[in-house]
Amino acid sequence: MAESSQQHIDIHVEFSGGAELLFDKVKEHEVKLSHDNNPWTIRKLLVWIKENLLKERPELFVQEDTVRPGILILVNDADWELVGELEYEIQNKDRIIFISTLHGG
Amino acid sequence: MCQITSQNDVIPKEDCRLSIGKSCMKCQEPATVVARLHDPFCSNCFQAYFTHRFRATFGKSKAVRNGEKVLIAFSGGHSSCVMLHLVKEGLAEGVHKKLRYQPGVIYVDENVCLEQDEEERNAQMRKIETWLKESTFPAYVICIEEVMSKCNPGYRLISGDQSHDAEDGHGNLPTENAMKEEFKQLLENTSSLTTKEDLIQKLRLKLLKQIAKQLGYTKIMFGDSGTRLATVLLGNLAKGHGETVHQDMSFLDTRGEEVAIIRPMREFTSKEIALFSHQCCLQPVFIPRISTKASRLASIDTLTEDFVNGLQSNFPATVTTVLKTGAKLTSDEETVGKRHTCVLCQSPVDSSSSASSASAATQYSMSLRKSGTVYSSSSSEPEAACEVARDDASCCGEGDGSCQSAKKNEELTSADLSVVMCYGCRVMMRDVKSLDRLPNSVLADVQRQKRRDEMRLEIEDFLLDGSEEG
Ligand SMILES: [Zn+2]
Ligand SMILES: [Zn+2]
């Protein structure tokens, strides 16, 4: 991506299907990611979420370096499988949605 | 004959880099969904495929007759919402002739199993009721604790047909709280999360069948996804319910005499359902369960779910393979004519157990433990005896055991259970401390079957039928 003059990128992150319970029941989050030289990938975002947004039981959201199987990720309403999964480079104004399809949420 | 591992079953997921920027397999628009194994679809084609497949399951199976009353079990989750949405759409369009049945919707309120904030719960119920009202079908809400009811379970009519209103047992009478307490006690006396989950699920099903019958519905439609059914199937194998896995996951489940079950969502994975729900902006209602936020290792169910989802994320044919394999696991019991059915789950009871079967082994070890703490009903004898006296006095006197007021008139023993419960449910009962806390309807069934057997034994010598089973 071209060098951006911004100091950060703004994205919208959303949790649903019961995943929000791990985030103090807050579904929608406006997130500012400070811009450094390395691009923000989903992989990097997951670490950031774990450290900054997640309120409890991290093992119910992330496993190893990826999201817990059964939690679906959509990037701008598209299946993350179509954009490169963990390696997808997050763009300014992206909407990233996590939907739990697990029975207990 | 059954070659289970066809080549499709073990395909690993495609390298995700290959999927980047794929276009729809139908129309070449940019894809938004990867469904089935690796098929990219745009949103329009995905929705068309999904809807078509849903309707086709009804057409193919011919399980629902024209004009039949079908009760939709609605839980608020993605799958329920999608199912209700598709049923409504199908009937409104009138496109599909096979879908001309009369639906009703029911929500089972399981709040009694949880410690929930009042405000949160009210917000949930408002959303659920909005869904029920907007369905335009007759809609009901029933509390899970109504399964403890001594008479017909009470329910709340949200919209539609008023004619059954009179049957609404007890409205807001104090009995409601008593049942809540009884149900809570039953759960508190159940030791493992696995059994708690199972017990709730079995009683929920029992209650739904009861209310469906009461309201004149002949089928209940459940929204279990393929992913969910694969989980349940593997879990049931682990829990000793292996004999009925075939029925547990089939499209049409005819266990139980009056009310059958259909599962149209079994064609889809939970991922496909969530994507469809998201694309149609369906706004499902999240209701916590007893296993919510529990560790992945908390129960057989959470563990199996984790296992299935983990496999599915690397091998997208996992769910279909498990279900295909499960469909081949039929048992002889189903083909044998009528025999005892389990008082809890209506599966056939394996009474012909050979000495070496798991069922016989369990019974043996139970009889060894009988004097121990497993069946604590014997430890509270004075109290129990007292209750017998009271209950006998209030019995209506119908000798066949149909009298519902005669609760706890005889102690339940493990030997009794072996005749009236299937193996899996008996295994479950090992975690339930006091069997007397089971719902009246279950206990009444136990007594009824017991008495029938005794009567049969008494008159056996006079029967002309020579088929003595020794
Ligand atoms: Zn298309
Ligand atoms: Zn059973």
Tab-separated table of C-alpha atoms and ligand atoms in Angstrom, chain B residues 23-31 40-46, ligand 1:
chain	number	residue	atom	x	y	z
B	23	SER	CA	-15.257	-14.810	-8.416
B	24	CYS	CA	-18.640	-16.461	-8.012
B	25	MET	CA	-18.860	-19.934	-9.524
B	26	LYS	CA	-22.288	-19.138	-10.936
B	27	CYS	CA	-22.136	-15.600	-12.275
B	28	GLN	CA	-18.528	-14.351	-12.144
B	29	GLU	CA	-19.323	-11.449	-9.829
B	30	PRO	CA	-16.771	-11.075	-7.013
B	31	ALA	CA	-17.389	-13.811	-4.430
B	40	PRO	CA	-17.051	-19.317	-4.028
B	41	PHE	CA	-20.421	-17.578	-4.325
B	42	CYS	CA	-21.501	-13.970	-4.611
B	43	SER	CA	-24.162	-12.959	-2.086
B	44	ASN	CA	-27.067	-13.279	-4.522
B	45	CYS	CA	-26.107	-16.705	-5.781
B	46	PHE	CA	-25.347	-17.917	-2.260
C	1	ZN	ZN	-23.041	-15.135	-8.352
